[in-house]
Amino acid sequence: TRAYFECGWVEDTPVYKFEDLKAGHEISGPAIVVQSISTIVLEIDCGAVVTSDGDIEITVKQSGPEQVDDDVKSLHDEEHESTTVSEVKEDPVQLSIFSHRFMGIAEQMGRTLARTAISVNMKERLDFSCALFTKDGGLVANAPHIPVHLGAMQSAVRFQVEYWNGEGRGGIKEGEVLVSNHPQLAGGSHLPDITVITPVFYRGEIIFFTASRGHHADIGGIAPGSMPPNSSSLEDEGAMIVAFKLVKDGRFQEEGITEILEAPGKLPGNFGTRNLRDNLSDLRAQVAANNSGIRLLQQLVNEYGLPVVEAYMKFIQHNAEMSVRGMLKDFAAEHGSKAQAVDHMDDGTPIELMISIDTATGDASFDFTGTGPQVLGNHNAPPAVTYSAVIYSLRSLVGQDIPLNQGCLAPIDFVIPKYCLLNPSDDAGVVGGNVLTSQRVVDVVLKAFRACAASQGCMNNLTFGDKKFGYYETIAGGAGAGPTWDGRSGVHTHCTNTRITDPEILERRYPVLLRAFALRGGSGGTGQFRGGDGVVREIEPLRPLVMSILSERRTLSPYGLAGGADGKCGRNLLIKKGGIVVNIGGRCSTSIDVGERLRIETPGGGGYGDHGLKD
């Protein structure tokens, strides 16, 4: 048949039926192999052989990293070689092209990670983020993955650059991959979010970084799922990694990372990872995702030259900066140069924000003075989480299609008092800060800008397991209404952007039954525009399990705005064998027996505008 390949049309491309092939049958590309449920395209210069097990083993002709580097060098023309970054002129069309090229690379990294990961949390729920960074660790572009990861990832990359280039640490070499997760010391969000960082080398020097952050469903700690509702210190929440070389001299350091992941088990009452096999497989998948980004970046450098690529990375960041400055100026012109908002966590801890805007330059101060002190619990949030919440909020308020990157924060000066809820000590528990407090920070920022009513303000973190496994999921709720729209029902809002595990996958992979999963009608706040409804999710274990819920908005309702009504609070209920219903509160970890059920009712979003103005 006639088929199109990268080099052009191939008139006589052979086509094989898979069932006609026998063990030992060899095929040379280009060729097409048709199966009953899929089609295999064998590229030019590739080969395939049918194994004795009936699989097709494909040999891909591909240059190694050194050869790719040599090819890049040889293919640069004199113009590429002589051009400097400062000589490259910004072109609006090229700016748009490069924005999408960078975004496309990050998205391809995400697709690679989803395909190669083994855990439900990454493969099915897509609880990960991928992004590209400059050589100094500045965020350039990210795929539309998990907002709470992205601002924090920049801090993680920059920490690793500074750490490994410190005196006596040997620097970062080609063939090395870095890993970390410490929230307070290494720019992490919380311990289950492990960041894998890979340098991109060109002619012996680092030119960029690729990075992926994935939520590992268990990394040890006092409760299965590594999201203990009652943790009071960081060591309760699992394995801690400040800086480690996951790959060294091109070899995956399985023994070293295994020792780190099992280290919490040496502490009294604590446990090492319960999912080591998944941890190791997913970390390898993150390395593979980063490598796919490196290959695409090398192709981009080959196509345009390094100075042009570096220049457009800066142009894109500058474009984001100017867009945010413009938005801040427009807001100040309409509402004044000062904006203030406060909201409270369920325990009464205030999160207070004062925004001061320079109307001439578009600079702004985000001052969190007045926020309550750090707590004995675990909803403290390291500064990187606050940066993530703010960068997401600003990107949402900008009325243009720009990548979320470092430029969004360039006009912002942060004031976050030390040892407050948003800047805790190094040993404070923070596992809930990433998934609960981050949502409240977004609500406070959007309230200050009068943008919309509060969304559910929570990720409704459910974990369950035993000594052999741990499972984690976040549960949707209601989105807040705005000046021209009703809030969406049953969605993950703001800082979370994951899927929920499919019922079929959940029940096949884990010893549970999903008894109910439906919208929670009437839970959204009323108003001219109605808040979205939360959901009901009810799970029954098939063997005794420890189930834990870490949630917010169980006491204080998601606020309505401009006269709209508040959304309903959520509820966490244990339904016992005799039909007795027990409210277990917003944070609880308990053993649940066969025949009992855990029922989660998530909050609705706040309404917007006076209900009398509807229609």
PDB file of C-alpha atoms in Angstrom, residues 53 105 144 153 173 218 399 435 440 458 472:
ATOM      1  CA  ASP A  53       5.991 -15.969  22.918  1.00  0.00           C
ATOM      2  CA  ILE A 105       7.013  19.176  24.590  1.00  0.00           C
ATOM      3  CA  PRO A 144      -1.984  21.656  31.807  1.00  0.00           C
ATOM      4  CA  MET A 153       8.526  22.742  40.883  1.00  0.00           C
ATOM      5  CA  LYS A 173      27.100  15.769  35.154  1.00  0.00           C
ATOM      6  CA  ASP A 218       2.558   5.428  49.333  1.00  0.00           C
ATOM      7  CA  GLY A 399      -7.632  37.342  29.839  1.00  0.00           C
ATOM      8  CA  VAL A 435      -4.088  19.642  49.198  1.00  0.00           C
ATOM      9  CA  ARG A 440      -7.972  28.174  50.615  1.00  0.00           C
ATOM     10  CA  CYS A 458     -10.738  21.051  49.450  1.00  0.00           C
ATOM     11  CA  TYR A 472      -4.980   7.451  47.326  1.00  0.00           C
TER      12      TYR A 472
END
